CSV table of C-alpha atoms in Angstrom, one decimal:
chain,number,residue,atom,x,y,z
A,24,UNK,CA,0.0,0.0,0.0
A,25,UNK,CA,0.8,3.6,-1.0
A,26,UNK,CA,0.2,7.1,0.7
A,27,UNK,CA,0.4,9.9,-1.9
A,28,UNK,CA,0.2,13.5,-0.2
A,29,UNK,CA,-0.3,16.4,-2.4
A,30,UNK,CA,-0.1,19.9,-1.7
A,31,UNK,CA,-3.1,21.9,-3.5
A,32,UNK,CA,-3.6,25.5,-4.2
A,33,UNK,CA,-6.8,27.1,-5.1
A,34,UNK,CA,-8.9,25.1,-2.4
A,35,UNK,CA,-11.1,27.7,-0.7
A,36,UNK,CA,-14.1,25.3,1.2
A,37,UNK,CA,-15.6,21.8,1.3
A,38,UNK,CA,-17.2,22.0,-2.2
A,39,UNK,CA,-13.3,22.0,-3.5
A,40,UNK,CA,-12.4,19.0,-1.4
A,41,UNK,CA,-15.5,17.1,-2.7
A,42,UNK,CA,-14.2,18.2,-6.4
A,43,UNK,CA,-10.6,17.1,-5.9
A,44,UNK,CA,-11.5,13.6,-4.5
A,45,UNK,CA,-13.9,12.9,-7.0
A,46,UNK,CA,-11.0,13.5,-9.7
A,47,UNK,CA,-8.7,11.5,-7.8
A,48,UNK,CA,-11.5,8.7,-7.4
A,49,UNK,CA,-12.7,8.6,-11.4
A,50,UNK,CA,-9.5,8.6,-12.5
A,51,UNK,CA,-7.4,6.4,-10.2
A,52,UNK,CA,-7.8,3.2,-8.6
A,53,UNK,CA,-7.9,4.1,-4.8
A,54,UNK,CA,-8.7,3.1,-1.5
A,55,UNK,CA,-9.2,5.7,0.2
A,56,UNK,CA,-8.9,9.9,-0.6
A,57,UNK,CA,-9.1,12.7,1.9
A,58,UNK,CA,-8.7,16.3,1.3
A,59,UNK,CA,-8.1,19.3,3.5
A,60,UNK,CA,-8.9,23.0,1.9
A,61,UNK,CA,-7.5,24.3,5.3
A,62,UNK,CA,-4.1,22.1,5.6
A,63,UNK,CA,-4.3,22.6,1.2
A,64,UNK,CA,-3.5,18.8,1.4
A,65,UNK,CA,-5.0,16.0,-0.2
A,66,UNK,CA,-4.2,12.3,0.6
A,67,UNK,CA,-4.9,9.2,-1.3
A,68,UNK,CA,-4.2,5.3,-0.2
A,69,UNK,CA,-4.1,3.3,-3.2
A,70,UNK,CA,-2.3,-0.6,-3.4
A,71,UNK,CA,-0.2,0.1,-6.6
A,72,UNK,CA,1.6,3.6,-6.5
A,73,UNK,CA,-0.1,5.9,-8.7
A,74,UNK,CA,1.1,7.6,-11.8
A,75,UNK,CA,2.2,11.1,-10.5
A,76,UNK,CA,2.6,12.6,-14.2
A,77,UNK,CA,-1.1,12.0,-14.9
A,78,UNK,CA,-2.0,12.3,-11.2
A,79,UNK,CA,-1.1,16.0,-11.6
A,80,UNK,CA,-3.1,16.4,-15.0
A,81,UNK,CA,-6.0,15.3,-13.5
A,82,UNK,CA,-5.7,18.0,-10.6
A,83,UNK,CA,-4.8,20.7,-12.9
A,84,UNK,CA,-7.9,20.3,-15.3
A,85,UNK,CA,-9.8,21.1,-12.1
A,86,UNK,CA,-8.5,24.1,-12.0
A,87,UNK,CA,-6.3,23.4,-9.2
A,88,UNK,CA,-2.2,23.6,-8.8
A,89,UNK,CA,0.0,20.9,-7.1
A,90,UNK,CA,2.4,21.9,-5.3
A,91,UNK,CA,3.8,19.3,-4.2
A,92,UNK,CA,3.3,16.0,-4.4
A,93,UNK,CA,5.7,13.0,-1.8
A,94,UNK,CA,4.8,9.1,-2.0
A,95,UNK,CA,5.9,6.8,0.9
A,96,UNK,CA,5.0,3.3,1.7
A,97,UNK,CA,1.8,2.9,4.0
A,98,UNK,CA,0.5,0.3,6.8
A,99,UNK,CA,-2.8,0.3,8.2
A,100,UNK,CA,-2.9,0.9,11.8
A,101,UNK,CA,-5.2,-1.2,13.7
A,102,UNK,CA,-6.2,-1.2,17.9
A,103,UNK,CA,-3.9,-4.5,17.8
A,104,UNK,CA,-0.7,-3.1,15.4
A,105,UNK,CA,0.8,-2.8,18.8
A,106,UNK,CA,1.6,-6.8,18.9
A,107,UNK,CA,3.7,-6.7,15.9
């Protein structure tokens, strides 16, 4: 599993975050997007990483700017990751 943060410009309210994650979730494979129009952050968990050429595209046809964009790898933290 994959985290992708991007740094956004041009979100101003919710409306915006609904807009970027439904980009991100028609046009990529995900499992999970969240976005933040006060942090200006979006993050996606996907299994595969995602392609950030067309990733960036997809944000800027919105209307939108990235930023920035970082990819590290991602575990799920459950009540009982402690026992690993």
């Amino acid at each position: 599993m994959y985290k992708t943060e991007l740094k956004i410009d041009g979100m101003m309210c919710g409306m915006c975050e609904a807009h970027i994650n439904d980009t991100v979730r028609n046009n990529f494979e995900v499992k999970k997007v969240t976005s933040s129009h006060s942090k200006g952050i979006s993050q996606i968990i996907s299994v595969e990483p995602l392609d950030e050429e067309k990733l960036r595209k997809a944000i800027d046809e919105t209307g939108y700017t990235v930023t920035g964009l970082t990819v590290e790898p991602y575990e799920k933290k459950g009540f009982f990751s402690f026992l690993k």
